[in-house]
Amino acid sequence: MKKNISIVIPSYNEASNIDKLLASLNETITALPYSFKIIFVDDGSKDETVSKLKEIASQQDNVYYVELSRNFGHQNALKAGIDLAKSNSDAIISMDGDLQHPPQLIPELIAKWEEGYDVVYTIREEDASLSYFKNKSSKMFYGLMNQLSEVKFEPGTADFRLIDQKVAEIFSDFTENELFIRGLINWVGFNQYAINYKPHARFSGESKYTLTKMIRFAIQGITSFSTRPLYLAIFLGMGLSAFAILFFLVYVFYSLYFGHVISGWASVITTIVFFGGLNLIVLGIIGMYIGKLFMQSKGRPNYLIKNSNYK
C-alpha cells in the first residue's frame, strides 16, 4: 500500500504563483511511489487565489483548498492545514506558495523520513540576491533568539519541512495563541535532520514579510519560548541602580573637592528622559507577557474555516 503524504501550502495573494508551483510540484511528485494530497490554505487573500484554487481543484483530484474566514496569519494558516491533514497522512510537508521553497527537494525530505527521521527540516543558505540588511537582520534574529531562548535555533531555519504523523498529532494538540511553529517543532524533539538548500527567486508578487512583520515575528518567537527578557529587565534595573549610586558618589566627591555643586539642567533632563524611557521598556516587556496571558485566556481558536473541499 502506498504511503500517504500531504503537502500543505499557506497562501495569501498567490494567484499568479499557483500554476507555476503546481506544475513544478506535479513534475516532482509524479515519479515518486507515494500518494500525494496538495492542500492550499487560503489566508484571506484579496486577489483571485480562492477562485483559482477552486477551478484547479475541480480538475485535479489530489488538489484541495481550505478557505479561512479572514487573514489569520501565515503560522495559523499552516496549522489549519496540518490539523486537517494529520489523520489521513503518514507524513506532512509544509512549504510556501511563492516558489522560494524548491519542490525538487521533496524527494530528499522523504528519503530522510524513510531512514527513520521524524522531522526533516531545511536551512536556507545565505541568499546573495537579498540585501545586506536582510541577510544581516536574519542572522541577528537567530543570534538573539539563541541568547534569550531555552530552545536553540539554527540560522536560516525555514517552514519548509517534513513531519511524521505522530509529530503532527502532537503539534495539532497545541493551543497557543501566538504560534511560532519552527520553534515548536524544534521544542518537541524526536529524531530530526537538517537539509541545506538555496532558495529560489520569488516567481511573482512581493514578499509578505515586511520589516515591521519581521520584528513582530521575532518578538513573538522570543516571548513564546523564554522568560529571559523578564530577567534581563531585572538585571538592567539593578545595573542602572548601581550606576546611579556610583554617579551620586562621584557627584558628592566632586562637590566636596571643588567646593561647589555641579550645575546644568540639560544633564538632569537627559537623565530623567533616559530613565523614563527605560521604565517604559521594562513595562513594555512585562506588558507583552501579560497580554499573551490575556489573549490565551480567551480560548479563541487559531483560525476559522469558511469553506473547503478537503475530505
PDB file of C-alpha atoms in Angstrom:
ATOM      1  CA  MET A   1       0.000   0.000   0.000  1.00  0.00           C
ATOM      2  CA  LYS A   2       1.280   3.462  -0.905  1.00  0.00           C
ATOM      3  CA  LYS A   3       2.052   5.799   1.953  1.00  0.00           C
ATOM      4  CA  ASN A   4       0.028   8.989   2.050  1.00  0.00           C
ATOM      5  CA  ILE A   5       1.865  12.308   2.090  1.00  0.00           C
ATOM      6  CA  SER A   6       0.159  15.686   2.288  1.00  0.00           C
ATOM      7  CA  ILE A   7       1.760  18.922   1.100  1.00  0.00           C
ATOM      8  CA  VAL A   8       0.380  21.939   2.986  1.00  0.00           C
ATOM      9  CA  ILE A   9       0.816  25.343   1.347  1.00  0.00           C
ATOM     10  CA  PRO A  10      -0.378  28.512   3.165  1.00  0.00           C
ATOM     11  CA  SER A  11      -1.321  31.073   0.523  1.00  0.00           C
ATOM     12  CA  TYR A  12      -2.007  34.787   0.676  1.00  0.00           C
ATOM     13  CA  ASN A  13      -2.435  36.639  -2.627  1.00  0.00           C
ATOM     14  CA  GLU A  14      -0.565  33.955  -4.557  1.00  0.00           C
ATOM     15  CA  ALA A  15      -2.868  33.702  -7.595  1.00  0.00           C
ATOM     16  CA  SER A  16      -0.026  34.433 -10.002  1.00  0.00           C
ATOM     17  CA  ASN A  17       2.184  31.713  -8.487  1.00  0.00           C
ATOM     18  CA  ILE A  18      -0.238  28.781  -8.239  1.00  0.00           C
ATOM     19  CA  ASP A  19       0.031  27.433 -11.801  1.00  0.00           C
ATOM     20  CA  LYS A  20       3.824  27.538 -11.796  1.00  0.00           C
ATOM     21  CA  LEU A  21       4.025  25.961  -8.333  1.00  0.00           C
ATOM     22  CA  LEU A  22       1.627  23.148  -9.211  1.00  0.00           C
ATOM     23  CA  ALA A  23       3.456  22.414 -12.438  1.00  0.00           C
ATOM     24  CA  SER A  24       6.736  22.152 -10.533  1.00  0.00           C
ATOM     25  CA  LEU A  25       5.152  20.034  -7.798  1.00  0.00           C
ATOM     26  CA  ASN A  26       3.496  17.620 -10.247  1.00  0.00           C
ATOM     27  CA  GLU A  27       6.741  17.238 -12.144  1.00  0.00           C
ATOM     28  CA  THR A  28       8.492  16.269  -8.901  1.00  0.00           C
ATOM     29  CA  ILE A  29       5.947  14.012  -7.193  1.00  0.00           C
ATOM     30  CA  THR A  30       4.632  12.095 -10.221  1.00  0.00           C
ATOM     31  CA  ALA A  31       7.673   9.848 -10.293  1.00  0.00           C
ATOM     32  CA  LEU A  32       7.556   9.114  -6.541  1.00  0.00           C
ATOM     33  CA  PRO A  33       5.857   5.920  -5.233  1.00  0.00           C
ATOM     34  CA  TYR A  34       3.556   7.719  -2.832  1.00  0.00           C
ATOM     35  CA  SER A  35       0.011   9.030  -2.765  1.00  0.00           C
ATOM     36  CA  PHE A  36       0.100  12.832  -2.545  1.00  0.00           C
ATOM     37  CA  LYS A  37      -2.502  15.378  -1.479  1.00  0.00           C
ATOM     38  CA  ILE A  38      -1.778  19.037  -2.148  1.00  0.00           C
ATOM     39  CA  ILE A  39      -3.625  21.269   0.313  1.00  0.00           C
ATOM     40  CA  PHE A  40      -3.688  25.018  -0.248  1.00  0.00           C
ATOM     41  CA  VAL A  41      -4.790  27.077   2.756  1.00  0.00           C
ATOM     42  CA  ASP A  42      -6.015  30.482   1.634  1.00  0.00           C
ATOM     43  CA  ASP A  43      -5.347  33.001   4.390  1.00  0.00           C
ATOM     44  CA  GLY A  44      -7.914  35.652   3.489  1.00  0.00           C
ATOM     45  CA  SER A  45      -6.461  36.569   0.083  1.00  0.00           C
ATOM     46  CA  LYS A  46      -7.620  39.775  -1.617  1.00  0.00           C
ATOM     47  CA  ASP A  47      -6.866  38.600  -5.148  1.00  0.00           C
ATOM     48  CA  GLU A  48      -8.181  35.664  -7.220  1.00  0.00           C
ATOM     49  CA  THR A  49      -6.385  32.978  -5.196  1.00  0.00           C
ATOM     50  CA  VAL A  50      -9.547  31.251  -3.948  1.00  0.00           C
ATOM     51  CA  SER A  51     -11.363  31.178  -7.271  1.00  0.00           C
ATOM     52  CA  LYS A  52      -8.243  29.867  -8.983  1.00  0.00           C
ATOM     53  CA  LEU A  53      -7.821  27.131  -6.382  1.00  0.00           C
ATOM     54  CA  LYS A  54     -11.461  26.071  -6.749  1.00  0.00           C
ATOM     55  CA  GLU A  55     -11.058  25.846 -10.508  1.00  0.00           C
ATOM     56  CA  ILE A  56      -7.886  23.752 -10.245  1.00  0.00           C
ATOM     57  CA  ALA A  57      -9.378  21.510  -7.524  1.00  0.00           C
ATOM     58  CA  SER A  58     -12.296  20.682  -9.839  1.00  0.00           C
ATOM     59  CA  GLN A  59      -9.815  19.489 -12.463  1.00  0.00           C
ATOM     60  CA  GLN A  60      -7.101  17.815 -10.381  1.00  0.00           C
ATOM     61  CA  ASP A  61      -8.263  15.188  -7.898  1.00  0.00           C
ATOM     62  CA  ASN A  62      -5.373  15.496  -5.470  1.00  0.00           C
ATOM     63  CA  VAL A  63      -5.600  19.278  -5.068  1.00  0.00           C
ATOM     64  CA  TYR A  64      -7.628  20.652  -2.159  1.00  0.00           C
ATOM     65  CA  TYR A  65      -8.364  24.141  -0.927  1.00  0.00           C
ATOM     66  CA  VAL A  66      -9.142  25.450   2.552  1.00  0.00           C
ATOM     67  CA  GLU A  67     -10.569  28.956   2.691  1.00  0.00           C
ATOM     68  CA  LEU A  68     -10.180  30.701   6.036  1.00  0.00           C
ATOM     69  CA  SER A  69     -12.800  33.244   7.075  1.00  0.00           C
ATOM     70  CA  ARG A  70     -10.213  36.057   7.158  1.00  0.00           C
ATOM     71  CA  ASN A  71      -6.478  36.633   7.360  1.00  0.00           C
ATOM     72  CA  PHE A  72      -5.221  34.815  10.468  1.00  0.00           C
ATOM     73  CA  GLY A  73      -1.520  34.946   9.590  1.00  0.00           C
ATOM     74  CA  HIS A  74       0.902  32.517   7.979  1.00  0.00           C
ATOM     75  CA  GLN A  75       1.527  30.415  11.095  1.00  0.00           C
ATOM     76  CA  ASN A  76      -2.164  29.904  11.844  1.00  0.00           C
ATOM     77  CA  ALA A  77      -2.880  29.052   8.205  1.00  0.00           C
ATOM     78  CA  LEU A  78      -0.112  26.459   8.321  1.00  0.00           C
ATOM     79  CA  LYS A  79      -1.589  24.960  11.489  1.00  0.00           C
ATOM     80  CA  ALA A  80      -5.003  24.763   9.823  1.00  0.00           C
ATOM     81  CA  GLY A  81      -3.551  22.647   7.030  1.00  0.00           C
ATOM     82  CA  ILE A  82      -1.675  20.356   9.412  1.00  0.00           C
ATOM     83  CA  ASP A  83      -4.744  19.927  11.624  1.00  0.00           C
ATOM     84  CA  LEU A  84      -6.808  18.782   8.647  1.00  0.00           C
ATOM     85  CA  ALA A  85      -4.169  16.542   7.116  1.00  0.00           C
ATOM     86  CA  LYS A  86      -2.846  14.791  10.206  1.00  0.00           C
ATOM     87  CA  SER A  87      -5.378  11.965  10.380  1.00  0.00           C
ATOM     88  CA  ASN A  88      -5.085  10.943   6.716  1.00  0.00           C
ATOM     89  CA  SER A  89      -1.345  11.364   6.226  1.00  0.00           C
ATOM     90  CA  ASP A  90       1.703   9.316   7.110  1.00  0.00           C
ATOM     91  CA  ALA A  91       3.769  12.483   6.742  1.00  0.00           C
ATOM     92  CA  ILE A  92       3.100  16.155   6.090  1.00  0.00           C
ATOM     93  CA  ILE A  93       5.302  18.521   4.099  1.00  0.00           C
ATOM     94  CA  SER A  94       4.847  22.263   4.589  1.00  0.00           C
ATOM     95  CA  MET A  95       6.132  24.870   2.156  1.00  0.00           C
ATOM     96  CA  ASP A  96       5.401  28.413   0.981  1.00  0.00           C
ATOM     97  CA  GLY A  97       3.497  29.215  -2.174  1.00  0.00           C
ATOM     98  CA  ASP A  98       5.957  31.697  -3.698  1.00  0.00           C
ATOM     99  CA  LEU A  99       8.329  29.064  -5.181  1.00  0.00           C
ATOM    100  CA  GLN A 100      11.215  30.086  -2.937  1.00  0.00           C
ATOM    101  CA  HIS A 101      10.986  26.634  -1.372  1.00  0.00           C
ATOM    102  CA  PRO A 102      12.139  24.336  -4.207  1.00  0.00           C
ATOM    103  CA  PRO A 103       9.772  21.362  -4.790  1.00  0.00           C
ATOM    104  CA  GLN A 104      12.786  19.460  -6.188  1.00  0.00           C
ATOM    105  CA  LEU A 105      13.932  18.997  -2.579  1.00  0.00           C
ATOM    106  CA  ILE A 106      10.851  16.928  -1.668  1.00  0.00           C
ATOM    107  CA  PRO A 107      12.371  13.527  -2.656  1.00  0.00           C
ATOM    108  CA  GLU A 108      15.316  14.207  -0.349  1.00  0.00           C
ATOM    109  CA  LEU A 109      12.998  15.128   2.525  1.00  0.00           C
ATOM    110  CA  ILE A 110      11.069  11.887   2.033  1.00  0.00           C
ATOM    111  CA  ALA A 111      14.248   9.809   1.735  1.00  0.00           C
ATOM    112  CA  LYS A 112      15.437  11.014   5.148  1.00  0.00           C
ATOM    113  CA  TRP A 113      11.993  10.343   6.603  1.00  0.00           C
ATOM    114  CA  GLU A 114      12.158   6.790   5.277  1.00  0.00           C
ATOM    115  CA  GLU A 115      15.519   6.417   7.015  1.00  0.00           C
ATOM    116  CA  GLY A 116      13.713   6.941  10.323  1.00  0.00           C
ATOM    117  CA  TYR A 117      13.791  10.681  10.972  1.00  0.00           C
ATOM    118  CA  ASP A 118      10.553  12.101  12.391  1.00  0.00           C
ATOM    119  CA  VAL A 119      11.280  15.691  11.366  1.00  0.00           C
ATOM    120  CA  VAL A 120      13.271  16.675   8.288  1.00  0.00           C
ATOM    121  CA  TYR A 121      13.677  20.444   8.226  1.00  0.00           C
ATOM    122  CA  THR A 122      15.502  22.789   5.898  1.00  0.00           C
ATOM    123  CA  ILE A 123      18.057  25.527   6.429  1.00  0.00           C
ATOM    124  CA  ARG A 124      18.174  28.343   3.921  1.00  0.00           C
ATOM    125  CA  GLU A 125      21.643  29.242   2.731  1.00  0.00           C
ATOM    126  CA  GLU A 126      22.505  32.925   2.506  1.00  0.00           C
ATOM    127  CA  ASP A 127      20.777  34.446  -0.497  1.00  0.00           C
ATOM    128  CA  ALA A 128      23.068  36.734  -2.469  1.00  0.00           C
ATOM    129  CA  SER A 129      20.071  38.364  -4.145  1.00  0.00           C
ATOM    130  CA  LEU A 130      18.818  39.706  -0.809  1.00  0.00           C
ATOM    131  CA  SER A 131      20.048  42.996   0.548  1.00  0.00           C
ATOM    132  CA  TYR A 132      22.876  43.169   3.063  1.00  0.00           C
ATOM    133  CA  PHE A 133      20.397  44.431   5.656  1.00  0.00           C
ATOM    134  CA  LYS A 134      18.031  41.499   5.044  1.00  0.00           C
ATOM    135  CA  ASN A 135      20.747  38.874   5.433  1.00  0.00           C
ATOM    136  CA  LYS A 136      22.315  40.641   8.412  1.00  0.00           C
ATOM    137  CA  SER A 137      18.981  41.133  10.207  1.00  0.00           C
ATOM    138  CA  SER A 138      18.171  37.438   9.730  1.00  0.00           C
ATOM    139  CA  LYS A 139      21.447  36.426  11.396  1.00  0.00           C
ATOM    140  CA  MET A 140      20.847  38.916  14.202  1.00  0.00           C
ATOM    141  CA  PHE A 141      17.356  37.493  14.732  1.00  0.00           C
ATOM    142  CA  TYR A 142      18.603  33.931  15.212  1.00  0.00           C
ATOM    143  CA  GLY A 143      21.508  35.113  17.337  1.00  0.00           C
ATOM    144  CA  LEU A 144      19.125  36.999  19.620  1.00  0.00           C
ATOM    145  CA  MET A 145      16.762  34.019  19.742  1.00  0.00           C
ATOM    146  CA  ASN A 146      19.574  31.722  20.851  1.00  0.00           C
ATOM    147  CA  GLN A 147      20.704  34.179  23.508  1.00  0.00           C
ATOM    148  CA  LEU A 148      17.252  34.689  25.010  1.00  0.00           C
ATOM    149  CA  SER A 149      15.521  31.357  24.432  1.00  0.00           C
ATOM    150  CA  GLU A 150      15.951  27.934  26.033  1.00  0.00           C
ATOM    151  CA  VAL A 151      15.343  26.381  22.591  1.00  0.00           C
ATOM    152  CA  LYS A 152      18.249  26.729  20.165  1.00  0.00           C
ATOM    153  CA  PHE A 153      17.640  27.735  16.550  1.00  0.00           C
ATOM    154  CA  GLU A 154      19.882  27.223  13.557  1.00  0.00           C
ATOM    155  CA  PRO A 155      20.241  30.344  11.372  1.00  0.00           C
ATOM    156  CA  GLY A 156      18.162  30.102   8.200  1.00  0.00           C
ATOM    157  CA  THR A 157      15.641  27.588   9.546  1.00  0.00           C
ATOM    158  CA  ALA A 158      12.512  27.763   7.398  1.00  0.00           C
ATOM    159  CA  ASP A 159       8.923  26.499   7.479  1.00  0.00           C
ATOM    160  CA  PHE A 160       9.835  24.133   4.642  1.00  0.00           C
ATOM    161  CA  ARG A 161       9.891  20.754   6.393  1.00  0.00           C
ATOM    162  CA  LEU A 162       8.509  17.242   6.622  1.00  0.00           C
ATOM    163  CA  ILE A 163       6.975  15.961   9.844  1.00  0.00           C
ATOM    164  CA  ASP A 164       5.833  12.452  10.650  1.00  0.00           C
ATOM    165  CA  GLN A 165       2.208  11.796  11.545  1.00  0.00           C
ATOM    166  CA  LYS A 166       2.979  11.319  15.249  1.00  0.00           C
ATOM    167  CA  VAL A 167       4.650  14.734  15.365  1.00  0.00           C
ATOM    168  CA  ALA A 168       1.677  16.266  13.530  1.00  0.00           C
ATOM    169  CA  GLU A 169      -0.709  14.721  16.076  1.00  0.00           C
ATOM    170  CA  ILE A 170       1.247  16.261  18.965  1.00  0.00           C
ATOM    171  CA  PHE A 171       1.560  19.629  17.239  1.00  0.00           C
ATOM    172  CA  SER A 172      -2.165  19.693  16.486  1.00  0.00           C
ATOM    173  CA  ASP A 173      -2.926  19.492  20.208  1.00  0.00           C
ATOM    174  CA  PHE A 174      -1.087  22.757  20.900  1.00  0.00           C
ATOM    175  CA  THR A 175      -3.461  25.601  21.719  1.00  0.00           C
ATOM    176  CA  GLU A 176      -1.023  28.510  21.871  1.00  0.00           C
ATOM    177  CA  ASN A 177      -2.451  31.839  20.807  1.00  0.00           C
ATOM    178  CA  GLU A 178       0.678  33.175  19.120  1.00  0.00           C
ATOM    179  CA  LEU A 179       2.266  30.379  17.136  1.00  0.00           C
ATOM    180  CA  PHE A 180       5.954  30.192  16.334  1.00  0.00           C
ATOM    181  CA  ILE A 181       5.965  26.871  14.520  1.00  0.00           C
ATOM    182  CA  ARG A 182       9.656  26.485  13.765  1.00  0.00           C
ATOM    183  CA  GLY A 183      10.273  26.880  17.483  1.00  0.00           C
ATOM    184  CA  LEU A 184       7.529  24.423  18.461  1.00  0.00           C
ATOM    185  CA  ILE A 185       8.795  21.777  16.037  1.00  0.00           C
ATOM    186  CA  ASN A 186      12.279  22.257  17.493  1.00  0.00           C
ATOM    187  CA  TRP A 187      10.889  22.016  21.018  1.00  0.00           C
ATOM    188  CA  VAL A 188       9.044  18.686  20.555  1.00  0.00           C
ATOM    189  CA  GLY A 189      12.302  16.881  19.896  1.00  0.00           C
ATOM    190  CA  PHE A 190      12.165  13.434  18.209  1.00  0.00           C
ATOM    191  CA  ASN A 191      14.715  12.436  15.569  1.00  0.00           C
ATOM    192  CA  GLN A 192      15.415  15.495  13.441  1.00  0.00           C
ATOM    193  CA  TYR A 193      17.589  16.022  10.391  1.00  0.00           C
ATOM    194  CA  ALA A 194      18.554  19.264   8.631  1.00  0.00           C
ATOM    195  CA  ILE A 195      18.985  19.762   4.887  1.00  0.00           C
ATOM    196  CA  ASN A 196      20.573  22.885   3.428  1.00  0.00           C
ATOM    197  CA  TYR A 197      19.056  24.465   0.342  1.00  0.00           C
ATOM    198  CA  LYS A 198      19.439  27.516  -1.838  1.00  0.00           C
ATOM    199  CA  PRO A 199      16.192  29.489  -2.057  1.00  0.00           C
ATOM    200  CA  HIS A 200      14.761  30.120  -5.496  1.00  0.00           C
ATOM    201  CA  ALA A 201      13.822  33.620  -6.566  1.00  0.00           C
ATOM    202  CA  ARG A 202      10.214  34.556  -5.901  1.00  0.00           C
ATOM    203  CA  PHE A 203       8.293  33.857  -9.130  1.00  0.00           C
ATOM    204  CA  SER A 204       5.943  36.847  -8.860  1.00  0.00           C
ATOM    205  CA  GLY A 205       4.397  39.193  -6.345  1.00  0.00           C
ATOM    206  CA  GLU A 206       6.013  40.728  -3.287  1.00  0.00           C
ATOM    207  CA  SER A 207       7.207  39.306  -0.015  1.00  0.00           C
ATOM    208  CA  LYS A 208       4.537  39.334   2.709  1.00  0.00           C
ATOM    209  CA  TYR A 209       7.160  39.775   5.443  1.00  0.00           C
ATOM    210  CA  THR A 210       7.771  43.480   5.796  1.00  0.00           C
ATOM    211  CA  LEU A 211      10.316  44.795   8.296  1.00  0.00           C
ATOM    212  CA  THR A 212       7.526  45.510  10.787  1.00  0.00           C
ATOM    213  CA  LYS A 213       6.186  41.980  10.493  1.00  0.00           C
ATOM    214  CA  MET A 214       9.667  40.513  10.859  1.00  0.00           C
ATOM    215  CA  ILE A 215      10.266  42.471  14.069  1.00  0.00           C
ATOM    216  CA  ARG A 216       6.888  41.405  15.418  1.00  0.00           C
ATOM    217  CA  PHE A 217       7.615  37.794  14.445  1.00  0.00           C
ATOM    218  CA  ALA A 218      10.960  37.967  16.264  1.00  0.00           C
ATOM    219  CA  ILE A 219       9.365  39.339  19.441  1.00  0.00           C
ATOM    220  CA  GLN A 220       6.650  36.700  19.209  1.00  0.00           C
ATOM    221  CA  GLY A 221       9.228  33.938  18.912  1.00  0.00           C
ATOM    222  CA  ILE A 222      11.336  35.186  21.817  1.00  0.00           C
ATOM    223  CA  THR A 223       8.422  35.680  24.212  1.00  0.00           C
ATOM    224  CA  SER A 224       6.907  32.308  23.249  1.00  0.00           C
ATOM    225  CA  PHE A 225       9.940  30.313  24.321  1.00  0.00           C
ATOM    226  CA  SER A 226      11.617  32.236  27.093  1.00  0.00           C
ATOM    227  CA  THR A 227      11.083  34.368  30.173  1.00  0.00           C
ATOM    228  CA  ARG A 228      14.667  35.641  29.968  1.00  0.00           C
ATOM    229  CA  PRO A 229      13.577  39.142  28.853  1.00  0.00           C
ATOM    230  CA  LEU A 230      11.948  39.499  32.285  1.00  0.00           C
ATOM    231  CA  TYR A 231      15.214  38.558  33.969  1.00  0.00           C
ATOM    232  CA  LEU A 232      17.007  40.934  31.616  1.00  0.00           C
ATOM    233  CA  ALA A 233      14.714  43.732  32.807  1.00  0.00           C
ATOM    234  CA  ILE A 234      15.612  42.927  36.431  1.00  0.00           C
ATOM    235  CA  PHE A 235      19.362  42.910  35.773  1.00  0.00           C
ATOM    236  CA  LEU A 236      19.066  46.092  33.735  1.00  0.00           C
ATOM    237  CA  GLY A 237      17.290  47.794  36.626  1.00  0.00           C
ATOM    238  CA  MET A 238      19.914  46.580  39.113  1.00  0.00           C
ATOM    239  CA  GLY A 239      22.749  47.723  36.848  1.00  0.00           C
ATOM    240  CA  LEU A 240      21.319  51.178  36.378  1.00  0.00           C
ATOM    241  CA  SER A 241      20.633  51.488  40.099  1.00  0.00           C
ATOM    242  CA  ALA A 242      24.285  50.690  40.765  1.00  0.00           C
ATOM    243  CA  PHE A 243      25.287  53.257  38.144  1.00  0.00           C
ATOM    244  CA  ALA A 244      23.048  55.876  39.790  1.00  0.00           C
ATOM    245  CA  ILE A 245      24.651  55.228  43.195  1.00  0.00           C
ATOM    246  CA  LEU A 246      28.129  55.488  41.669  1.00  0.00           C
ATOM    247  CA  PHE A 247      27.175  58.712  39.912  1.00  0.00           C
ATOM    248  CA  PHE A 248      25.862  60.115  43.215  1.00  0.00           C
ATOM    249  CA  LEU A 249      29.145  59.308  44.980  1.00  0.00           C
ATOM    250  CA  VAL A 250      31.120  60.969  42.178  1.00  0.00           C
ATOM    251  CA  TYR A 251      28.831  63.992  42.462  1.00  0.00           C
ATOM    252  CA  VAL A 252      29.384  64.258  46.242  1.00  0.00           C
ATOM    253  CA  PHE A 253      33.164  63.836  45.870  1.00  0.00           C
ATOM    254  CA  TYR A 254      33.300  66.493  43.121  1.00  0.00           C
ATOM    255  CA  SER A 255      31.256  68.929  45.230  1.00  0.00           C
ATOM    256  CA  LEU A 256      33.428  68.469  48.322  1.00  0.00           C
ATOM    257  CA  TYR A 257      36.709  68.614  46.425  1.00  0.00           C
ATOM    258  CA  PHE A 258      35.958  71.674  44.263  1.00  0.00           C
ATOM    259  CA  GLY A 259      33.678  73.377  46.743  1.00  0.00           C
ATOM    260  CA  HIS A 260      30.680  73.924  44.502  1.00  0.00           C
ATOM    261  CA  VAL A 261      27.755  71.977  43.126  1.00  0.00           C
ATOM    262  CA  ILE A 262      27.698  70.693  39.551  1.00  0.00           C
ATOM    263  CA  SER A 263      25.204  72.767  37.587  1.00  0.00           C
ATOM    264  CA  GLY A 264      23.404  72.093  34.318  1.00  0.00           C
ATOM    265  CA  TRP A 265      19.744  71.446  33.662  1.00  0.00           C
ATOM    266  CA  ALA A 266      20.490  69.629  30.383  1.00  0.00           C
ATOM    267  CA  SER A 267      22.124  66.691  32.168  1.00  0.00           C
ATOM    268  CA  VAL A 268      19.187  66.492  34.593  1.00  0.00           C
ATOM    269  CA  ILE A 269      16.600  66.473  31.803  1.00  0.00           C
ATOM    270  CA  THR A 270      18.614  63.880  29.837  1.00  0.00           C
ATOM    271  CA  THR A 271      18.799  61.620  32.877  1.00  0.00           C
ATOM    272  CA  ILE A 272      15.069  61.922  33.535  1.00  0.00           C
ATOM    273  CA  VAL A 273      14.206  61.140  29.921  1.00  0.00           C
ATOM    274  CA  PHE A 274      16.639  58.197  29.878  1.00  0.00           C
ATOM    275  CA  PHE A 275      15.221  56.574  32.989  1.00  0.00           C
ATOM    276  CA  GLY A 276      11.676  57.365  31.889  1.00  0.00           C
ATOM    277  CA  GLY A 277      12.303  55.593  28.596  1.00  0.00           C
ATOM    278  CA  LEU A 278      13.878  52.669  30.428  1.00  0.00           C
ATOM    279  CA  ASN A 279      10.817  52.341  32.646  1.00  0.00           C
ATOM    280  CA  LEU A 280       8.595  52.211  29.579  1.00  0.00           C
ATOM    281  CA  ILE A 281      10.770  49.483  28.030  1.00  0.00           C
ATOM    282  CA  VAL A 282      10.608  47.342  31.165  1.00  0.00           C
ATOM    283  CA  LEU A 283       6.864  47.910  31.494  1.00  0.00           C
ATOM    284  CA  GLY A 284       6.507  47.005  27.824  1.00  0.00           C
ATOM    285  CA  ILE A 285       8.312  43.691  28.342  1.00  0.00           C
ATOM    286  CA  ILE A 286       6.083  42.854  31.295  1.00  0.00           C
ATOM    287  CA  GLY A 287       3.031  44.029  29.352  1.00  0.00           C
ATOM    288  CA  MET A 288       3.796  41.685  26.448  1.00  0.00           C
ATOM    289  CA  TYR A 289       3.746  38.667  28.717  1.00  0.00           C
ATOM    290  CA  ILE A 290       0.562  39.821  30.458  1.00  0.00           C
ATOM    291  CA  GLY A 291      -1.014  40.474  27.059  1.00  0.00           C
ATOM    292  CA  LYS A 292      -0.161  36.947  25.903  1.00  0.00           C
ATOM    293  CA  LEU A 293      -1.793  35.557  29.032  1.00  0.00           C
ATOM    294  CA  PHE A 294      -4.858  37.712  28.426  1.00  0.00           C
ATOM    295  CA  MET A 295      -5.278  36.565  24.829  1.00  0.00           C
ATOM    296  CA  GLN A 296      -4.627  32.933  25.741  1.00  0.00           C
ATOM    297  CA  SER A 297      -7.263  33.061  28.495  1.00  0.00           C
ATOM    298  CA  LYS A 298      -9.956  33.854  25.922  1.00  0.00           C
ATOM    299  CA  GLY A 299      -9.560  30.382  24.409  1.00  0.00           C
ATOM    300  CA  ARG A 300     -10.346  31.510  20.874  1.00  0.00           C
ATOM    301  CA  PRO A 301      -9.420  29.159  18.009  1.00  0.00           C
ATOM    302  CA  ASN A 302      -6.306  29.878  15.946  1.00  0.00           C
ATOM    303  CA  TYR A 303      -8.380  30.026  12.755  1.00  0.00           C
ATOM    304  CA  LEU A 304     -11.886  29.640  11.332  1.00  0.00           C
ATOM    305  CA  ILE A 305     -12.597  27.714   8.130  1.00  0.00           C
ATOM    306  CA  LYS A 306     -15.095  29.345   5.800  1.00  0.00           C
ATOM    307  CA  ASN A 307     -15.105  26.765   3.015  1.00  0.00           C
ATOM    308  CA  SER A 308     -13.169  23.686   1.933  1.00  0.00           C
ATOM    309  CA  ASN A 309     -13.331  20.676  -0.363  1.00  0.00           C
ATOM    310  CA  TYR A 310     -10.981  18.611   1.795  1.00  0.00           C
ATOM    311  CA  LYS A 311     -12.270  15.161   2.651  1.00  0.00           C
TER     312      LYS A 311
END
